[in-house]
Coordinates of C-alpha atoms and ligand atoms in Angstrom, one line a residue:
M1 CA -29.9 -0.6 -42.0
A2 CA -30.3 -1.4 -38.3
K3 CA -27.4 -3.2 -36.6
K4 CA -27.8 -6.6 -35.2
A5 CA -29.1 -6.6 -31.7
Q6 CA -26.7 -7.3 -28.9
A7 CA -26.4 -11.0 -28.3
T8 CA -26.8 -11.2 -24.5
W9 CA -29.4 -8.6 -23.7
G10 CA -30.7 -7.6 -27.2
G11 CA -34.1 -9.3 -27.0
R12 CA -36.1 -6.2 -26.5
F13 CA -34.1 -4.1 -28.9
S14 CA -34.7 -3.6 -32.6
A15 CA -31.3 -2.1 -33.3
G16 CA -27.8 -2.7 -32.0
P17 CA -25.7 0.0 -30.3
A18 CA -23.9 2.6 -32.4
E19 CA -20.2 2.0 -33.0
L20 CA -19.5 5.1 -30.9
M21 CA -21.6 3.7 -28.0
L22 CA -19.7 0.4 -28.2
K23 CA -16.4 2.3 -28.0
F24 CA -17.7 4.4 -25.2
S25 CA -19.2 1.7 -23.1
E26 CA -16.7 -1.2 -23.4
S27 CA -14.8 -2.1 -20.3
V28 CA -13.1 -5.3 -21.6
S29 CA -10.0 -3.2 -22.4
F30 CA -9.4 -3.0 -18.6
D31 CA -11.6 -5.6 -16.9
S32 CA -10.2 -8.5 -18.9
R33 CA -7.7 -8.8 -16.0
L34 CA -10.6 -10.1 -14.0
A35 CA -10.9 -13.2 -16.2
P36 CA -9.4 -15.7 -13.7
F37 CA -11.8 -14.5 -11.0
D38 CA -14.7 -14.4 -13.4
I39 CA -14.1 -18.0 -14.4
Q40 CA -13.6 -19.0 -10.8
G41 CA -16.9 -17.3 -9.9
S42 CA -18.7 -19.0 -12.8
K43 CA -17.4 -22.4 -11.8
G44 CA -18.6 -21.9 -8.2
H45 CA -22.0 -20.7 -9.4
S46 CA -22.5 -23.6 -11.8
A47 CA -21.4 -26.1 -9.2
M48 CA -24.1 -24.6 -7.0
L49 CA -26.7 -24.8 -9.8
A50 CA -25.9 -28.5 -10.2
H51 CA -26.0 -29.0 -6.4
V52 CA -29.6 -27.6 -6.3
G53 CA -30.6 -29.5 -9.5
I54 CA -30.9 -26.6 -11.9
L55 CA -28.0 -28.1 -14.0
T56 CA -27.2 -31.7 -14.5
A57 CA -23.8 -33.0 -13.4
K58 CA -23.0 -33.5 -17.0
E59 CA -23.9 -29.9 -17.9
R60 CA -21.8 -28.6 -14.9
D61 CA -18.9 -30.7 -16.0
A62 CA -19.1 -29.5 -19.6
I63 CA -19.3 -25.9 -18.3
H64 CA -16.3 -26.4 -16.1
A65 CA -14.3 -28.0 -18.9
G66 CA -15.2 -25.2 -21.2
L67 CA -14.2 -22.5 -18.7
N68 CA -10.9 -24.3 -18.0
A69 CA -10.1 -24.3 -21.7
I70 CA -11.0 -20.6 -22.0
L71 CA -8.8 -19.8 -19.1
A72 CA -5.9 -21.7 -20.6
E73 CA -6.4 -19.8 -23.9
I74 CA -6.5 -16.5 -22.1
Q75 CA -3.3 -17.3 -20.1
A76 CA -1.6 -18.3 -23.3
G77 CA -2.6 -15.0 -24.9
K78 CA -4.6 -16.8 -27.5
F79 CA -8.1 -15.6 -26.6
T80 CA -9.7 -13.0 -28.8
W81 CA -11.3 -10.2 -26.7
S82 CA -14.1 -8.3 -28.4
T83 CA -15.1 -4.8 -27.4
Q84 CA -18.4 -5.6 -29.2
L85 CA -19.2 -7.8 -26.2
E86 CA -18.6 -4.9 -23.7
D87 CA -16.9 -6.6 -20.8
V88 CA -15.0 -9.6 -19.5
H89 CA -18.2 -11.3 -18.4
M90 CA -19.9 -11.3 -21.8
N91 CA -16.7 -12.2 -23.6
I92 CA -16.2 -15.3 -21.6
E93 CA -19.9 -16.3 -21.6
Q94 CA -20.1 -15.9 -25.4
A95 CA -16.9 -17.9 -25.9
L96 CA -18.3 -20.6 -23.6
T97 CA -21.7 -20.7 -25.4
K98 CA -19.9 -21.2 -28.7
R99 CA -18.2 -24.3 -27.4
E100 CA -20.9 -25.6 -25.1
P101 CA -24.7 -25.4 -25.4
A102 CA -25.1 -25.9 -21.6
A103 CA -23.5 -22.5 -21.2
A104 CA -26.9 -21.0 -22.0
K105 CA -27.9 -22.0 -18.5
L106 CA -24.9 -20.6 -16.7
H107 CA -26.4 -17.2 -16.1
T108 CA -29.4 -18.7 -14.3
A109 CA -30.1 -16.8 -11.1
R110 CA -27.2 -14.4 -11.7
S111 CA -26.8 -10.9 -13.0
R112 CA -23.7 -9.1 -14.1
N113 CA -24.2 -6.9 -11.0
D114 CA -23.6 -9.7 -8.5
Q115 CA -21.1 -11.3 -10.9
V116 CA -18.8 -8.3 -11.1
A117 CA -19.2 -7.7 -7.3
T118 CA -18.0 -11.3 -6.8
D119 CA -15.1 -11.0 -9.3
M120 CA -13.9 -7.9 -7.6
R121 CA -14.1 -9.4 -4.1
L122 CA -12.1 -12.4 -5.3
Y123 CA -9.7 -9.9 -7.0
F124 CA -9.3 -7.8 -3.8
K125 CA -8.5 -10.9 -1.8
A126 CA -5.6 -11.7 -4.2
A127 CA -4.5 -8.1 -4.6
C128 CA -4.2 -7.7 -0.8
T129 CA -2.1 -10.8 -0.6
D130 CA 0.1 -9.4 -3.4
I131 CA 0.6 -6.0 -1.7
I132 CA 1.2 -7.6 1.7
Q133 CA 4.0 -9.7 0.2
R134 CA 5.5 -6.7 -1.4
I135 CA 5.4 -4.7 1.8
D136 CA 7.1 -7.5 3.5
A137 CA 9.9 -7.5 0.8
A138 CA 10.3 -3.8 1.1
Q139 CA 10.6 -4.1 4.9
R140 CA 13.3 -6.8 4.5
A141 CA 15.3 -4.6 2.2
I142 CA 15.1 -1.7 4.8
L143 CA 15.9 -4.1 7.6
A144 CA 19.0 -5.3 5.8
V145 CA 20.3 -1.7 5.5
A146 CA 19.7 -1.1 9.3
E147 CA 21.5 -4.4 10.1
A148 CA 24.5 -3.5 7.9
N149 CA 24.9 -0.1 9.6
P150 CA 24.4 -0.7 13.3
T151 CA 26.8 1.9 14.6
V152 CA 26.1 4.8 12.2
L153 CA 24.7 7.9 13.9
I154 CA 23.0 10.8 12.1
P155 CA 21.2 13.9 13.4
G156 CA 17.5 13.4 13.7
Y157 CA 15.6 16.4 12.3
T158 CA 12.6 18.4 13.4
H159 CA 11.5 21.3 11.2
L160 CA 14.4 20.0 9.0
Q161 CA 16.7 21.5 11.5
R162 CA 19.2 19.2 13.3
A163 CA 17.6 18.1 16.5
Q164 CA 19.1 15.1 18.4
P165 CA 21.4 12.2 17.4
V166 CA 19.8 8.9 16.4
F167 CA 21.2 5.7 15.0
V168 CA 20.4 5.4 11.4
A169 CA 18.9 2.0 12.2
H170 CA 16.4 3.7 14.6
H171 CA 15.4 6.0 11.7
L172 CA 14.9 3.0 9.4
F173 CA 12.9 1.2 12.0
A174 CA 10.5 4.0 11.9
Y175 CA 9.9 3.1 8.3
L176 CA 9.3 -0.5 9.3
E177 CA 6.6 0.6 11.8
M178 CA 4.9 2.7 9.1
L179 CA 4.9 -0.2 6.6
Q180 CA 3.7 -2.7 9.3
R181 CA 0.6 -0.6 9.9
D182 CA 0.1 -0.5 6.1
A183 CA 0.2 -4.3 5.9
E184 CA -2.3 -4.5 8.7
R185 CA -4.7 -2.3 6.8
F186 CA -4.6 -4.7 3.8
V187 CA -5.4 -7.6 6.2
V188 CA -8.5 -5.7 7.2
V189 CA -9.5 -4.9 3.6
Q190 CA -9.0 -8.6 2.8
D191 CA -11.3 -9.5 5.6
H192 CA -13.9 -7.0 4.4
A193 CA -13.7 -8.5 0.9
N194 CA -14.4 -12.0 2.3
W195 CA -18.2 -12.0 1.8
C196 CA -19.9 -13.6 -1.2
P197 CA -22.4 -11.4 -3.1
L198 CA -23.5 -14.1 -5.5
G199 CA -27.3 -14.7 -5.2
S200 CA -28.0 -11.0 -4.9
G201 CA -28.9 -11.0 -8.6
A202 CA -29.4 -7.6 -10.3
I203 CA -30.8 -6.1 -7.1
A204 CA -33.4 -8.4 -5.5
G205 CA -32.0 -11.9 -5.5
T206 CA -33.9 -14.6 -7.4
T207 CA -37.0 -16.7 -7.2
L208 CA -35.1 -19.9 -8.0
P209 CA -34.0 -22.2 -5.2
I210 CA -30.3 -21.5 -5.0
D211 CA -27.9 -22.2 -2.2
R212 CA -25.9 -19.2 -1.5
E213 CA -23.9 -20.8 1.3
F214 CA -22.8 -23.6 -1.1
T215 CA -21.5 -21.0 -3.6
A216 CA -19.7 -19.1 -0.9
K217 CA -17.9 -22.2 0.3
Q218 CA -17.0 -23.2 -3.3
L219 CA -15.3 -19.8 -3.7
G220 CA -13.5 -19.7 -0.4
F221 CA -15.7 -17.0 1.2
I222 CA -15.5 -18.6 4.6
D223 CA -14.6 -17.6 8.1
D224 CA -11.8 -19.0 10.3
A225 CA -14.1 -21.9 11.3
G226 CA -14.9 -22.7 7.6
R227 CA -18.4 -21.3 7.8
P228 CA -19.7 -19.6 4.6
R229 CA -19.9 -15.8 4.6
V230 CA -22.6 -14.4 2.4
T231 CA -23.6 -10.8 2.1
Q232 CA -26.7 -10.0 4.0
N233 CA -28.5 -7.5 1.8
S234 CA -28.9 -7.9 -2.0
M235 CA -29.2 -4.1 -2.6
D236 CA -26.1 -3.3 -0.6
A237 CA -24.1 -6.2 -2.2
V238 CA -24.5 -4.9 -5.8
S239 CA -24.0 -1.3 -5.1
D240 CA -21.6 -0.8 -2.2
R241 CA -18.1 0.3 -3.2
D242 CA -16.7 0.7 0.3
L243 CA -14.2 -2.0 -0.3
Y244 CA -12.8 -0.3 -3.4
I245 CA -12.4 2.9 -1.5
E246 CA -10.8 1.2 1.5
F247 CA -8.4 -0.6 -0.8
A248 CA -7.5 2.7 -2.6
S249 CA -7.2 4.4 0.7
A250 CA -4.8 1.7 2.0
C251 CA -2.8 2.1 -1.2
A252 CA -2.8 5.9 -0.9
L253 CA -1.4 5.6 2.7
V254 CA 1.4 3.3 1.5
G255 CA 2.0 6.1 -1.1
V256 CA 2.2 8.7 1.6
H257 CA 4.7 6.6 3.6
L258 CA 6.9 5.7 0.6
S259 CA 6.9 9.4 -0.4
R260 CA 8.2 10.4 3.0
M261 CA 10.9 7.8 2.8
A262 CA 11.7 8.9 -0.7
E263 CA 12.0 12.5 0.4
D264 CA 14.4 11.5 3.2
L265 CA 16.6 9.7 0.7
I266 CA 16.5 12.6 -1.8
L267 CA 17.7 14.9 0.9
W268 CA 20.3 12.5 2.2
M269 CA 21.7 12.0 -1.3
S270 CA 22.1 15.8 -2.0
A271 CA 25.6 17.3 -1.7
E272 CA 24.3 19.3 1.2
F273 CA 23.8 16.1 3.3
K274 CA 25.7 13.4 1.4
F275 CA 24.7 10.8 4.0
V276 CA 24.0 8.2 1.3
D277 CA 24.8 7.1 -2.1
L278 CA 21.9 5.5 -4.0
P279 CA 22.6 2.7 -6.5
D280 CA 23.3 3.7 -10.1
A281 CA 20.7 1.1 -11.1
F282 CA 17.9 3.3 -9.6
C283 CA 19.3 6.7 -10.5
T284 CA 19.5 8.5 -13.9
G285 CA 21.7 11.1 -15.4
S286 CA 21.1 14.5 -17.0
S287 CA 21.0 14.9 -20.8
L288 CA 22.8 18.2 -20.4
M289 CA 24.8 18.2 -17.2
P290 CA 27.4 15.5 -17.3
Q291 CA 28.1 15.5 -13.6
K292 CA 24.5 14.8 -12.5
K293 CA 23.3 11.7 -10.8
N294 CA 19.6 12.1 -9.9
P295 CA 17.5 10.1 -7.5
D296 CA 14.7 9.6 -10.0
S297 CA 13.4 6.4 -8.5
M298 CA 12.6 8.3 -5.2
E299 CA 11.2 11.3 -7.1
L300 CA 8.9 9.1 -9.1
I301 CA 7.7 7.4 -5.9
R302 CA 7.0 10.8 -4.5
G303 CA 5.1 11.7 -7.7
K304 CA 3.2 8.5 -7.9
S305 CA 1.9 9.0 -4.4
A306 CA -0.1 11.9 -5.8
R307 CA -1.6 9.6 -8.3
L308 CA -2.6 7.1 -5.6
Q309 CA -4.4 9.9 -3.7
G310 CA -6.1 10.9 -7.0
N311 CA -7.4 7.4 -7.5
L312 CA -8.9 7.4 -4.0
H313 CA -10.5 10.7 -4.7
T314 CA -12.0 9.5 -8.0
L315 CA -13.6 6.5 -6.2
L316 CA -15.0 8.7 -3.4
T317 CA -16.5 11.1 -5.9
L318 CA -17.8 8.3 -8.1
A319 CA -19.8 6.7 -5.3
K320 CA -21.1 9.7 -3.5
G321 CA -24.0 10.8 -5.7
L322 CA -25.4 7.5 -6.8
P323 CA -28.9 6.4 -5.8
L324 CA -29.1 2.8 -4.8
T325 CA -28.4 0.4 -6.4
Y326 CA -26.2 -0.4 -9.4
N327 CA -25.6 2.4 -11.9
R328 CA -23.4 2.1 -14.9
D329 CA -21.1 4.8 -13.5
L330 CA -19.8 2.1 -11.3
Q331 CA -17.9 0.5 -14.3
E332 CA -15.5 3.5 -13.8
D333 CA -14.5 2.0 -10.4
K334 CA -12.1 -0.4 -11.9
P335 CA -9.4 1.7 -13.6
P336 CA -8.5 3.6 -10.4
V337 CA -8.5 0.4 -8.3
F338 CA -6.2 -1.4 -10.8
D339 CA -4.0 1.6 -11.1
S340 CA -3.6 1.9 -7.3
H341 CA -2.8 -1.8 -7.1
D342 CA -0.2 -1.7 -9.9
Q343 CA 1.5 1.6 -8.8
T344 CA 1.6 0.6 -5.2
A345 CA 3.1 -2.7 -6.2
I346 CA 5.8 -1.3 -8.4
C347 CA 6.6 1.5 -5.9
L348 CA 7.2 -1.0 -3.2
E349 CA 9.5 -3.0 -5.5
V350 CA 11.5 0.0 -6.6
L351 CA 11.9 1.1 -3.0
A352 CA 13.2 -2.3 -2.1
G353 CA 15.6 -2.3 -5.0
T354 CA 16.9 1.2 -4.2
F355 CA 17.5 0.3 -0.5
A356 CA 19.2 -2.9 -1.6
G357 CA 22.0 -0.9 -3.3
M358 CA 22.1 2.0 -0.9
K359 CA 25.4 2.9 0.9
F360 CA 25.9 5.2 3.9
N361 CA 28.7 7.7 3.9
E362 CA 30.0 7.1 7.4
E363 CA 32.4 10.0 7.4
R364 CA 29.7 12.5 6.4
C365 CA 27.2 11.1 8.9
A366 CA 29.9 11.3 11.7
A367 CA 30.7 14.9 10.8
A368 CA 27.0 15.9 10.9
V369 CA 26.3 14.2 14.2
A370 CA 29.5 15.6 15.8
D371 CA 27.8 19.0 16.4
P372 CA 27.7 19.2 20.2
A373 CA 24.6 21.4 20.0
L374 CA 22.6 18.2 19.2
L375 CA 23.2 17.3 22.8
A376 CA 22.1 20.6 24.4
T377 CA 19.0 18.8 25.7
D378 CA 21.3 16.3 27.4
L379 CA 23.0 19.2 29.2
A380 CA 19.6 20.3 30.5
D381 CA 19.0 16.7 31.7
Y382 CA 22.4 16.9 33.5
L383 CA 21.1 19.9 35.5
V384 CA 17.8 18.0 36.1
R385 CA 19.8 15.1 37.5
A386 CA 21.4 17.6 39.8
G387 CA 17.9 18.6 41.1
V388 CA 17.3 21.7 38.9
A389 CA 13.7 22.2 37.6
F390 CA 13.6 21.5 33.9
R391 CA 12.4 25.0 32.9
E392 CA 15.3 26.6 34.8
A393 CA 17.7 24.0 33.3
H394 CA 16.4 24.8 29.8
H395 CA 17.0 28.5 30.4
A396 CA 20.5 28.0 31.7
V397 CA 21.5 25.8 28.8
G398 CA 20.1 28.4 26.5
A399 CA 22.4 30.9 28.1
V400 CA 25.3 28.5 27.7
V401 CA 24.5 28.2 23.9
K402 CA 24.4 32.0 23.6
L403 CA 27.7 32.3 25.4
A404 CA 29.4 29.8 23.1
E405 CA 28.0 31.7 20.1
Q406 CA 29.3 35.0 21.5
K407 CA 32.8 33.4 22.1
G408 CA 32.7 31.7 18.7
V409 CA 33.5 28.3 20.2
P410 CA 31.6 25.0 20.0
L411 CA 29.3 24.3 22.9
D412 CA 31.5 21.7 24.5
K413 CA 34.7 23.9 24.3
L414 CA 33.6 26.5 26.9
S415 CA 35.5 26.4 30.1
N416 CA 34.3 25.0 33.4
A417 CA 34.4 28.4 34.9
D418 CA 32.3 29.9 32.0
V419 CA 29.5 27.4 32.5
A420 CA 29.7 27.5 36.3
A421 CA 29.1 31.2 36.1
V422 CA 25.9 30.6 34.1
H423 CA 24.5 28.1 36.7
P424 CA 26.1 26.9 40.0
N425 CA 25.0 23.3 39.4
F426 CA 27.3 22.9 36.4
G427 CA 30.1 20.8 37.9
P428 CA 33.4 19.8 36.3
D429 CA 31.8 16.8 34.7
W430 CA 29.3 19.0 32.8
S431 CA 31.0 18.3 29.4
D432 CA 30.4 14.6 29.8
S433 CA 27.0 15.3 28.3
F434 CA 28.7 15.7 24.9
V435 CA 30.3 12.2 24.8
L436 CA 28.1 10.8 22.1
A437 CA 28.4 7.1 23.1
K438 CA 27.5 7.9 26.7
A439 CA 24.6 10.2 25.5
M440 CA 23.2 7.4 23.3
A441 CA 23.6 4.8 26.1
R442 CA 21.4 6.9 28.4
R443 CA 18.4 6.4 26.0
T444 CA 17.3 3.1 27.4
G445 CA 13.5 3.2 27.3
T446 CA 11.4 1.3 24.8
G447 CA 11.1 3.1 21.5
M448 CA 14.2 5.2 22.2
P449 CA 17.4 5.2 20.0
G450 CA 19.9 3.9 22.6
P451 CA 22.2 1.1 21.4
A452 CA 20.5 -1.6 23.6
Q453 CA 17.1 -0.6 22.2
V454 CA 18.4 -0.6 18.6
K455 CA 19.7 -4.1 19.2
R456 CA 16.4 -5.2 20.7
Q457 CA 14.4 -3.7 17.8
L458 CA 16.7 -5.3 15.3
A459 CA 16.0 -8.7 16.9
R460 CA 12.3 -7.9 17.1
W461 CA 12.1 -7.0 13.4
K462 CA 14.2 -10.0 12.4
K463 CA 11.8 -12.2 14.2
L464 CA 8.7 -10.4 12.9
L465 CA 9.8 -10.6 9.3
G466 CA 11.0 -14.1 9.7
Ligands
LIG501 N1 -19.1 -4.0 -16.9 C1 -20.0 -3.7 -15.9 C2 -19.3 -3.0 -14.7 O1 -18.1 -3.1 -14.6 C3 -20.6 -5.0 -15.4 C4 -21.9 -4.8 -14.8 C5 -22.9 -4.5 -15.8 N2 -24.2 -4.4 -15.3 C6 -25.2 -3.7 -15.9 N3 -26.3 -3.7 -15.4 N4 -25.0 -3.2 -17.1 O2 -19.9 -2.3 -13.9

């Protein structure tokens, strides 16, 4: 016996979809999270339909009341989602129709294609706000660690070899810069989301006298001056997925940044460095080795960044081969977007939590930064200040390093006579270059790790983050 035809689009069908097809094609299991945006969109659309006289005010009010009641049910966890009804849009429309006969007019001049595009744009605007707030919280947690450790110096590394000394605060401020650019990317994505696609219909708009600008205003798709922003091409509006890709890309970059921070902390916590201790609350033990304390939170952040890149790649590949306009493939755009949002959100939270309990081991940091070789460049600068060309100075200091190695003494423990023999411009004050405090104080330019700059950056970030 043939199955009952599908309620919303089944008119031209004599049989309903196979069970297997229903299972295969449903999206309500993941797109139900769009419900608040779908309801908001339907309220805006029905307000417009009443404004142009397609609905009566009474019908509009009945639709709005019904949608409000459905939203309350969903939020209370009392709404019954049905995979038979495919997606969030049809679940809500059917539930509304059962309550309210006027609901049969709600889908006038609308298609699920412009409906889902609208839901997603509303979703993206909210998701960007969410991520921006979490970036801000992570930045505050990092800033607090910088502020609590204003005098701690560590070696900065290039090629993972000790390079030059930096205040740990300066290192942490680098993270703040990275995250600040990330936040700015979400501001751009949010702006790109801020165009209303409703009225595009399935592909080619509608013959009915709708007012797209009215709908856009209702839904908050407006510019800074309050003017409505409506998409300018119906075909583009229902098929473009740039926004999804931009969002996933911004998330992937957050992932890359968090992963690099995580990698620093993992190294710093190892016995080889031992610069920091991470909080027990964000570490785990080994089921076999009783002594272990592992930085799992940071390792998972590093791992999840791979997943964020994968989601971006999924979306790029999904979109690339599709002829205009809507194709059902596009239903697959939501799981990677939602996953990128959720994983980015929790990674930022975990990073903030880990930083909040992190302690610097001042002794170990001081020991690591005490190596005078870290200031070999300063010794070259000493010669430059004495009028020596930098290449010649670099060469002379290289010879001094070699001599110290041969004699088996630290760089700063060579005698005045030893170094004067390498280059005549080494005066008796040559070893002054190795006084760490003086060396740091010489780094005065903007963006450098000198103490005055660190103080300035601390004040700047405190002001920026409020
Ligand atoms: N669930 C669908 C999606 O997410 C909604 C749009 C359906 N449109 C269609 N023509 N079947 O893409």
